[in-house]
Short mmCIF file of C-alpha atoms and ligand atoms in Angstrom, two decimals:
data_model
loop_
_atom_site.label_atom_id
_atom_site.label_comp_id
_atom_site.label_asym_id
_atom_site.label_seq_id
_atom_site.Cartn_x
_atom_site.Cartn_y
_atom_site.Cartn_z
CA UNK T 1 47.40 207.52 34.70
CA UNK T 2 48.38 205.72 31.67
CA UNK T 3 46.42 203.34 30.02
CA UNK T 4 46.47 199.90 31.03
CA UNK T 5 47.89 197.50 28.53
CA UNK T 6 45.48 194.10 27.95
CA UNK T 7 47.03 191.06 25.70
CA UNK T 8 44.38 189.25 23.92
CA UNK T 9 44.92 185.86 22.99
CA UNK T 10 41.31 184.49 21.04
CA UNK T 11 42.12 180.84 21.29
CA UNK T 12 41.36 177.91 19.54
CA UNK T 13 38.60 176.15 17.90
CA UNK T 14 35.07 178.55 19.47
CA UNK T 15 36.82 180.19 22.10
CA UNK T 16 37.64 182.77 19.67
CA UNK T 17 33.65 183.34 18.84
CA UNK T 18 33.63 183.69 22.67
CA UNK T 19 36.22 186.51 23.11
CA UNK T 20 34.87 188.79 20.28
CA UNK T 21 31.69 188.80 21.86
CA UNK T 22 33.28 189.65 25.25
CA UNK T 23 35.38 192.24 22.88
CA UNK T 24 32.15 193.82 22.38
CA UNK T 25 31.06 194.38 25.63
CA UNK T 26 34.60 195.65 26.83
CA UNK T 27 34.67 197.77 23.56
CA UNK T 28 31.05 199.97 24.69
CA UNK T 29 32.67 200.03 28.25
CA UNK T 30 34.98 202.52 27.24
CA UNK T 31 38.23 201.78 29.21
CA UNK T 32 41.16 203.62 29.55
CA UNK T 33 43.35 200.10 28.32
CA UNK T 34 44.93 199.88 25.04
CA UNK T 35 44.38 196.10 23.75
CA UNK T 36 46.41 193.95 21.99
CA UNK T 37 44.57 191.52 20.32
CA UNK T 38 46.73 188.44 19.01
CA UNK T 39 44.94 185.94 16.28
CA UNK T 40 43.54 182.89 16.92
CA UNK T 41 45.68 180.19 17.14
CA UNK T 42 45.27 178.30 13.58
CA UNK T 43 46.56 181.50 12.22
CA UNK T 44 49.83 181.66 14.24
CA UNK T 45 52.95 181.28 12.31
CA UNK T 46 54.45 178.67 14.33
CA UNK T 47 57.29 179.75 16.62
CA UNK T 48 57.25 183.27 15.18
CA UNK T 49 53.99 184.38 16.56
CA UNK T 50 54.32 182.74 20.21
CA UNK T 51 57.88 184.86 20.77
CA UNK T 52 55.94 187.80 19.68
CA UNK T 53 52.68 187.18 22.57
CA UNK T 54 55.60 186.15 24.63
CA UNK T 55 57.28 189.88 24.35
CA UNK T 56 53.33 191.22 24.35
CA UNK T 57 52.80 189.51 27.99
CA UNK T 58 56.04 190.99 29.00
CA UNK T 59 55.29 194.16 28.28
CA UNK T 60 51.33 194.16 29.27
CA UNK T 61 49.56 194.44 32.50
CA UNK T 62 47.67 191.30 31.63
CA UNK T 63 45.94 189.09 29.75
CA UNK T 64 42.54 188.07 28.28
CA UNK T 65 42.60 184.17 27.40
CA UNK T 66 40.20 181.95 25.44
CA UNK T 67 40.92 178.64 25.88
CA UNK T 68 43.11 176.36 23.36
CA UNK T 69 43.85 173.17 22.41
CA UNK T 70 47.25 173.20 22.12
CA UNK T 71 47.71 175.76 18.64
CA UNK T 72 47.71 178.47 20.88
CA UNK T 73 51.24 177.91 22.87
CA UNK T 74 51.50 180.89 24.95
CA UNK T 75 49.70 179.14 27.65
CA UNK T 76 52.52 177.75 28.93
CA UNK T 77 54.73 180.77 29.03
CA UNK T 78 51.51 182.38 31.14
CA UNK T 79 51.15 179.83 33.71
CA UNK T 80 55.00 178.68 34.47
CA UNK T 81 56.58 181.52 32.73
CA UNK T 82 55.08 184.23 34.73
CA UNK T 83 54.41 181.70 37.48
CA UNK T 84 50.77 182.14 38.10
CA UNK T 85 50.88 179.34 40.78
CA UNK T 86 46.85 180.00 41.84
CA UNK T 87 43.90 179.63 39.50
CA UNK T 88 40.42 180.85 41.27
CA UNK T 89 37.49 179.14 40.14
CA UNK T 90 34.45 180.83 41.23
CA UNK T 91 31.27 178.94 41.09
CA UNK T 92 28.42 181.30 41.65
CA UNK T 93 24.67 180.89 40.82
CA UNK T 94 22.90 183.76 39.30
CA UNK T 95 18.79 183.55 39.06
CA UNK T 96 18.74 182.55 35.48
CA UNK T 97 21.33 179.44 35.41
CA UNK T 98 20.05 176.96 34.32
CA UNK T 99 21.61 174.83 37.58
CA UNK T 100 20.37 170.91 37.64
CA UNK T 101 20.02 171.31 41.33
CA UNK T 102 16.88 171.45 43.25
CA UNK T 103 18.12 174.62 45.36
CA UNK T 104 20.81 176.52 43.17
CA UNK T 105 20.07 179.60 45.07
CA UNK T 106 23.04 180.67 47.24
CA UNK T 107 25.50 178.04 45.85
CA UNK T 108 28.89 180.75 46.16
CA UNK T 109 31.94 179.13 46.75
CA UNK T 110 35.54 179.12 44.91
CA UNK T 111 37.48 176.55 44.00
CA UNK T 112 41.46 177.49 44.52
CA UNK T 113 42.99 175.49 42.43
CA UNK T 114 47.28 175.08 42.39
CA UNK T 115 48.12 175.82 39.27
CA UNK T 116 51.80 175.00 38.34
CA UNK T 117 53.05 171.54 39.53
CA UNK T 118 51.38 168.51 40.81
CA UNK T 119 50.99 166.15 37.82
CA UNK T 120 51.28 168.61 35.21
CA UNK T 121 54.77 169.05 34.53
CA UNK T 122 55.17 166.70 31.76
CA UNK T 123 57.29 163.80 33.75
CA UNK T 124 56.00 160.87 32.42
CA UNK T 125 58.63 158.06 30.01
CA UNK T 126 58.70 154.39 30.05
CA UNK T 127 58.31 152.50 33.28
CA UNK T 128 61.55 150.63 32.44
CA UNK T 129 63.58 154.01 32.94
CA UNK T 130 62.71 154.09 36.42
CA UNK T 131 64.73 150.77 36.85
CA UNK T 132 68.16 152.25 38.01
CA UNK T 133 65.70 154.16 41.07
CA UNK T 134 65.48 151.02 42.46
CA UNK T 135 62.45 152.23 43.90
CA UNK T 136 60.50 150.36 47.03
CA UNK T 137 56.40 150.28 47.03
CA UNK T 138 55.07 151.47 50.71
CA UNK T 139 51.91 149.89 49.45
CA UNK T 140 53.44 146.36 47.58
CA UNK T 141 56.10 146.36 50.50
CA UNK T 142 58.66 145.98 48.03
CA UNK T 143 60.34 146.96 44.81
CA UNK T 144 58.17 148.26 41.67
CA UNK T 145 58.31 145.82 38.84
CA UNK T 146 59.94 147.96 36.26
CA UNK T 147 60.38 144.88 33.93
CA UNK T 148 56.36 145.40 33.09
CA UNK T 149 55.55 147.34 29.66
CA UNK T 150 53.98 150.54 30.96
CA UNK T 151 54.55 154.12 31.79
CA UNK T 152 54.99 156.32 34.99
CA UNK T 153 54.08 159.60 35.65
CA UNK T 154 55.51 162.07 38.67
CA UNK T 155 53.37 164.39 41.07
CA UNK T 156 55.40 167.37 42.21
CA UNK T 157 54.18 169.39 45.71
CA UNK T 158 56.61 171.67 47.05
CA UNK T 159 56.67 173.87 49.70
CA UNK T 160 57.24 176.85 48.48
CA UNK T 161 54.03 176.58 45.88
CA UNK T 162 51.80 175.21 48.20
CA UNK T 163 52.38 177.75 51.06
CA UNK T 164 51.90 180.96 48.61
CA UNK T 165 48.75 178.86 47.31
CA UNK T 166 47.27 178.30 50.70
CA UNK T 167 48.03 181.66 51.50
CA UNK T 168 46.56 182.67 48.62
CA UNK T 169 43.58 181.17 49.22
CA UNK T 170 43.27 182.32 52.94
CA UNK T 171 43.90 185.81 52.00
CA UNK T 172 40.82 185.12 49.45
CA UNK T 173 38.14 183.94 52.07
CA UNK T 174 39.60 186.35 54.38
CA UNK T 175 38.27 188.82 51.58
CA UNK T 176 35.24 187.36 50.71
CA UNK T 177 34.63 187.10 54.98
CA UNK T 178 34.65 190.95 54.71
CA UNK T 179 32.35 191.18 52.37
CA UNK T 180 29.72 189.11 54.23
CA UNK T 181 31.11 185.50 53.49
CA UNK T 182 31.63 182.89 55.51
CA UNK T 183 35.22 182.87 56.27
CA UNK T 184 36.10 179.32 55.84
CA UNK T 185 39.04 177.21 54.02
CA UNK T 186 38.74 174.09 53.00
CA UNK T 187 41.78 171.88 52.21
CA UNK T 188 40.98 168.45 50.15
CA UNK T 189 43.14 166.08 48.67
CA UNK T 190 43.35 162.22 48.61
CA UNK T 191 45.93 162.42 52.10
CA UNK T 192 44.54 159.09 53.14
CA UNK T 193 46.27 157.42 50.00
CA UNK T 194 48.89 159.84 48.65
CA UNK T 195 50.05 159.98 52.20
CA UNK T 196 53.75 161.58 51.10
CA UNK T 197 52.43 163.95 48.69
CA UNK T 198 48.97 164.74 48.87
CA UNK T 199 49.94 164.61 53.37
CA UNK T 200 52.32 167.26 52.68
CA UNK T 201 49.72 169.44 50.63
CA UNK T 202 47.21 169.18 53.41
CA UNK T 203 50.25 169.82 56.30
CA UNK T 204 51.09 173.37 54.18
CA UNK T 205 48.30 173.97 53.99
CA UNK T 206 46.91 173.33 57.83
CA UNK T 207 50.24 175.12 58.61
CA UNK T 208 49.04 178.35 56.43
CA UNK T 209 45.58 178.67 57.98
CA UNK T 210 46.33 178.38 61.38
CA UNK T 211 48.02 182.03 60.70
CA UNK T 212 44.26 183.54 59.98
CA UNK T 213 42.66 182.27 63.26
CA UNK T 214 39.77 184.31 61.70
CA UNK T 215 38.74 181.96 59.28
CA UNK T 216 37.07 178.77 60.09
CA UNK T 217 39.17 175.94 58.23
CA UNK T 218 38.17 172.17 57.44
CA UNK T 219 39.34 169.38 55.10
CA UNK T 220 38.05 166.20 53.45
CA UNK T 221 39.73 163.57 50.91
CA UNK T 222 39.14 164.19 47.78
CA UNK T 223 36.58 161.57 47.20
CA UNK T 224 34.05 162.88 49.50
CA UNK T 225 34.87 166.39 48.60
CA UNK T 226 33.63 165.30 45.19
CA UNK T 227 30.47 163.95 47.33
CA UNK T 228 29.70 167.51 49.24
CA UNK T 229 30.25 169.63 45.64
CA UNK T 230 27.06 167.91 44.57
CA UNK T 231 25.40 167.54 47.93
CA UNK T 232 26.09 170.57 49.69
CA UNK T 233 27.46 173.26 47.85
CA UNK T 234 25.83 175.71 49.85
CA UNK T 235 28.67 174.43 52.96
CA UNK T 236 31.84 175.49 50.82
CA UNK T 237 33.39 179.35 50.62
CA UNK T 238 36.74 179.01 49.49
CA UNK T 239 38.14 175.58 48.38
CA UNK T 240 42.00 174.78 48.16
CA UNK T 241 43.74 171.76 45.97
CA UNK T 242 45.83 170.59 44.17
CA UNK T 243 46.10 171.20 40.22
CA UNK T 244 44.93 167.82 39.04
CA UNK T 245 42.08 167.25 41.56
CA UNK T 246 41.57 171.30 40.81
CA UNK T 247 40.87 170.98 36.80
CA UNK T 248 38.47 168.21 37.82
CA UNK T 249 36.51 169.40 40.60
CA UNK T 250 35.76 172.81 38.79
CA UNK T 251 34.01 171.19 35.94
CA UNK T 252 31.93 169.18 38.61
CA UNK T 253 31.77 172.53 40.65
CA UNK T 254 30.65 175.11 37.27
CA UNK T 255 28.03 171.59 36.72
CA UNK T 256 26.38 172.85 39.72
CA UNK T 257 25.70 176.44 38.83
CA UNK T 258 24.86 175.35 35.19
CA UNK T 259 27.35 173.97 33.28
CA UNK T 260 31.04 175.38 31.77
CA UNK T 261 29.50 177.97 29.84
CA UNK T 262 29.02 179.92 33.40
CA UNK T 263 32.34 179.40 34.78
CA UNK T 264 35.16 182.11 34.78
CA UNK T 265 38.78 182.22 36.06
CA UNK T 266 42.07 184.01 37.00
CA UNK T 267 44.73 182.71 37.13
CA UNK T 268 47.43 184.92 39.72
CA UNK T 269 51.21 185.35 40.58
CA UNK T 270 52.61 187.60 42.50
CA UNK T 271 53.53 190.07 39.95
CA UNK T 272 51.12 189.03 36.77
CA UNK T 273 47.89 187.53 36.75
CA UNK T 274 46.31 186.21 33.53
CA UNK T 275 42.20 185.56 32.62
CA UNK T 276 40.75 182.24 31.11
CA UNK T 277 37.39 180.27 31.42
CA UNK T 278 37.29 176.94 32.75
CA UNK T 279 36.10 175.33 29.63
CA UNK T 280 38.01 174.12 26.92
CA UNK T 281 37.78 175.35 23.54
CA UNK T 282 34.26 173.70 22.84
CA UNK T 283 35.33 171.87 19.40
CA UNK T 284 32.32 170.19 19.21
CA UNK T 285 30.11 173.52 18.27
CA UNK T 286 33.26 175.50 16.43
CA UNK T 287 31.89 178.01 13.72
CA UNK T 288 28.04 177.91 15.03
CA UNK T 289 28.15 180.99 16.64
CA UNK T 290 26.25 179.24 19.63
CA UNK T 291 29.24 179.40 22.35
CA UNK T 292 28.03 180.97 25.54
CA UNK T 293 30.42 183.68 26.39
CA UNK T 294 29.33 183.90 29.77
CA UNK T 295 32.61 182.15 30.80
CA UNK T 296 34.73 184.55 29.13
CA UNK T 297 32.71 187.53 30.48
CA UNK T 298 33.03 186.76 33.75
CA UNK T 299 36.77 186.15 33.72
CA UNK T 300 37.08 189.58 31.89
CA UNK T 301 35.06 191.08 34.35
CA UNK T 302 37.61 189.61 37.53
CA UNK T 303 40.29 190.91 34.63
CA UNK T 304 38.88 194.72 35.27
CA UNK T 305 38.75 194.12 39.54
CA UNK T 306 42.59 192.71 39.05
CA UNK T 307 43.31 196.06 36.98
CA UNK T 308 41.53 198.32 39.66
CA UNK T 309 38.79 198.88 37.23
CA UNK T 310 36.31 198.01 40.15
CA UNK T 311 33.29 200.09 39.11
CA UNK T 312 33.90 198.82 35.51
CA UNK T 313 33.96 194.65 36.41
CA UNK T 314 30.69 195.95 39.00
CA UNK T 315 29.16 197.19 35.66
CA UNK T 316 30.19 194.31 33.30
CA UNK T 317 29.05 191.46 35.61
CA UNK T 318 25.26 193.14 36.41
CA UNK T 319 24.56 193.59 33.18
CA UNK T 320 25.47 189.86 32.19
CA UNK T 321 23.19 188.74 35.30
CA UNK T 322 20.40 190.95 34.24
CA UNK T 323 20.18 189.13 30.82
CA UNK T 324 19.94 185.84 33.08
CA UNK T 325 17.50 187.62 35.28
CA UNK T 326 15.79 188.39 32.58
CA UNK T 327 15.79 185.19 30.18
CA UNK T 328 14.81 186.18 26.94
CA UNK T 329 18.31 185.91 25.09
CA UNK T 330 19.98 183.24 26.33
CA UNK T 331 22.45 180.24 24.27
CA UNK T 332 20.95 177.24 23.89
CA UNK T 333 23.14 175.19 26.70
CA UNK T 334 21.05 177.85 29.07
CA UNK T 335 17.91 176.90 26.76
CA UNK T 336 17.62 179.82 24.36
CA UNK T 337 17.99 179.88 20.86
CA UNK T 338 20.26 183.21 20.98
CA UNK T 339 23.43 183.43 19.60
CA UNK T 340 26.82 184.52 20.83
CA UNK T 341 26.81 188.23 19.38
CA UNK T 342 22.72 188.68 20.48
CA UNK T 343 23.89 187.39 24.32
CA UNK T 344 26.81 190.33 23.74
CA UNK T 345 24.49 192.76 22.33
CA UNK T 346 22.00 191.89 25.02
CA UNK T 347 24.95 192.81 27.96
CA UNK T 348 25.39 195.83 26.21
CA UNK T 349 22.32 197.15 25.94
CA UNK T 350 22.09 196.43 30.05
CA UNK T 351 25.61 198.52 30.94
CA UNK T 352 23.22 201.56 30.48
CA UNK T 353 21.54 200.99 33.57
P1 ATP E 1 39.54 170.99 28.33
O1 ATP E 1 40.10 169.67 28.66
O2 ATP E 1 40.40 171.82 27.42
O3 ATP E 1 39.09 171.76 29.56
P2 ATP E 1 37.04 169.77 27.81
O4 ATP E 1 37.35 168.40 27.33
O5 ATP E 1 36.61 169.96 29.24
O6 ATP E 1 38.24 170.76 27.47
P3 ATP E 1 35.25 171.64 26.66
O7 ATP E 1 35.83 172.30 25.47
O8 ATP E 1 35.26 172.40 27.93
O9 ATP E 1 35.92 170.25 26.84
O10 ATP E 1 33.77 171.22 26.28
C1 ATP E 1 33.03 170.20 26.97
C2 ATP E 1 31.59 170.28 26.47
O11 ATP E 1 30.99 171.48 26.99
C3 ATP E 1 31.46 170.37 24.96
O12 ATP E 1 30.30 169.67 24.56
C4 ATP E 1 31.31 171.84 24.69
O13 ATP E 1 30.59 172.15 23.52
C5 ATP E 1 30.56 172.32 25.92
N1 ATP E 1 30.96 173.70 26.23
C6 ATP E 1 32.12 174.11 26.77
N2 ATP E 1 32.14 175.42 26.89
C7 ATP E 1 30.97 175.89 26.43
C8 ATP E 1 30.38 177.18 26.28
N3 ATP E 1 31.05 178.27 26.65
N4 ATP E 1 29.15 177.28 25.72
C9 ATP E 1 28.48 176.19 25.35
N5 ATP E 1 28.97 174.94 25.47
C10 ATP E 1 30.20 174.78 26.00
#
């Protein structure tokens, strides 16, 4: 079989000081992938250097992601280019987290998050150019006051996205129920409120998971979902939402295992699937060489699984838990004083057994 072709894209700001240190680790794996490894983004030559990652993802079988803040622009061309409509957020504790909760152990659930429309298409202008809409408030039982100096923004659900999300997602716990978890979808969004949009989101989705009547399914608003994340994680398997409600509810969600550092991602279409962290690009500690690179790990490790590397991402992800297990070289939002390349050199020296 030939070689499996991997797109690197560093990121901005530290995330790049995260991916060589998950470089490392993928490096003394010894895979047969061929890696293309782009610069990070306050290198790229602007226009010229996004049409070339653009070609790259074309061309690859995937790609590795650190996060940016906006120099890296390929993003976009990942997400609604290749249409990678669902973005799973696992939250899993690992002895060794350093979790605020009282009970971390067994918190396991995944947050499915939609990852394409909702309120993130960029449709937002001046209220005033909403005027010729003549549009009528359910909730002021009459017109919006488009006279008013303000802006608007639009939420987008369709059909199409949310079914193949909620299917998705069902498909997921189905997967997870196989492997001794405990088949359940929840839906949440704020229904109650958005009753058009966010109703229709929960209706797909209801619609979806009655065809697995082996899964248990259940749904809350939004609000009180945010309630159970902190009081009972331990309930949740495999969570579906909306994208807005999504990039929330994961931070809140990876706060409960231990904080962003922990938290991987994938983000999948039906014919590409690219890798990321939750977190951002962590400006605040840029050039410290203190990032935890757990994050990025993680999401490389789910990047070997998607690849059929199974054995591999089996490999990569015990030897990052065994350094947790373990506790002696750890970053210092864990409580250690290692740095990034010690926590990589540390996961290396576990892959031997
Ligand atoms: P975005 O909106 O792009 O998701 P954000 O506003 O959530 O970004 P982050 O970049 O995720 O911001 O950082 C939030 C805080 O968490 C910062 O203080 C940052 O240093 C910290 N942080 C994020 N990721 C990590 C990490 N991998 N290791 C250590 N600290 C991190």
């Amino acid at each position: 079989m030939a070689n499996r072709k991997v797109v690197v894209l560093p990121g901005d700001d530290a995330a790049p000081e995260a991916m060589e240190a998950t470089m490392e680790v993928l490096g003394a794996l010894e895979l047969p992938i061929d890696y293309l490894e782009f610069p990070p983004g306050d290198q790229w030559v602007r226009g010229e250097t996004d049409a070339r990652a653009r070609k790259a993802i074309d061309e690859s079988d995937t790609t590795l992601f650190g996060s940016t803040s906006g120099k890296t622009t390929s993003i976009g061309y990942l997400r609604w280019g290749k249409q990678t409509y669902a973005n799973v957020r696992p939250a899993k504790w690992s002895p060794g987290y350093k979790s605020p909760m009282a009970h971390p152990e067994g918190i396991d659930f995944v947050i499915v998050r939609e990852n394409i429309e909702d309120l993130y298409l960029g449709l937002e202008g001046p209220l005033h150019d909403l005027a010729p809409l003549k549009l009528q408030s359910r909730i002021l039982r009459g017109p919006l006051d488009t006279s008013q100096t303000g802006i608007y923004a639009i939420k987008v659900i369709t059909e199409r996205n949310t079914r193949r999300v909620a299917d998705f997602a069902c498909k997921l716990a189905l997967k997870r129920k196989r492997a001794g978890g405990k088949g359940k979808l929840t839906c949440t969004s704020k229904y109650n409120m958005l009753r058009e949009a966010d109703g229709f989101f929960r209706k797909i989705v209801e619609e979806t998971a009655a065809n697995y009547p082996e899964l248990k399914y259940e749904q809350f608003i939004v609000d009180d979902f945010a309630r159970r994340v902190v009081a009972s994680p331990h309930e949740l398997d495999v969570v579906v939402m909306p994208n807005l409600y999504g990039d929330i509810l994961s931070d809140a969600a990876a706060g409960t295992i231990g904080g962003l550092g922990l938290a991987p991602s994938g983000c999948y279409g039906d014919d590409y699937a690219y890798f990321e962290s939750v977190h951002g690009t962590a400006p605040d500690i840029m050039g410290m060489g203190i990032i935890n690179p757990t994050a990025t790990m993680l999401s490389a490790a789910l990047m070997l699984e998607y690849l059929g590397l199974e054995d591999a991402a089996k490999r990569f992800e015990a030897a990052v838990r065994k350094v947790y297990a373990d506790g002696r070289v750890l970053t210092p939002d864990q409580g250690g004083k290692a740095r990034t390349m010690e926590f990589a050199r540390a996961v290396v020296a576990n892959l031997q057994g």
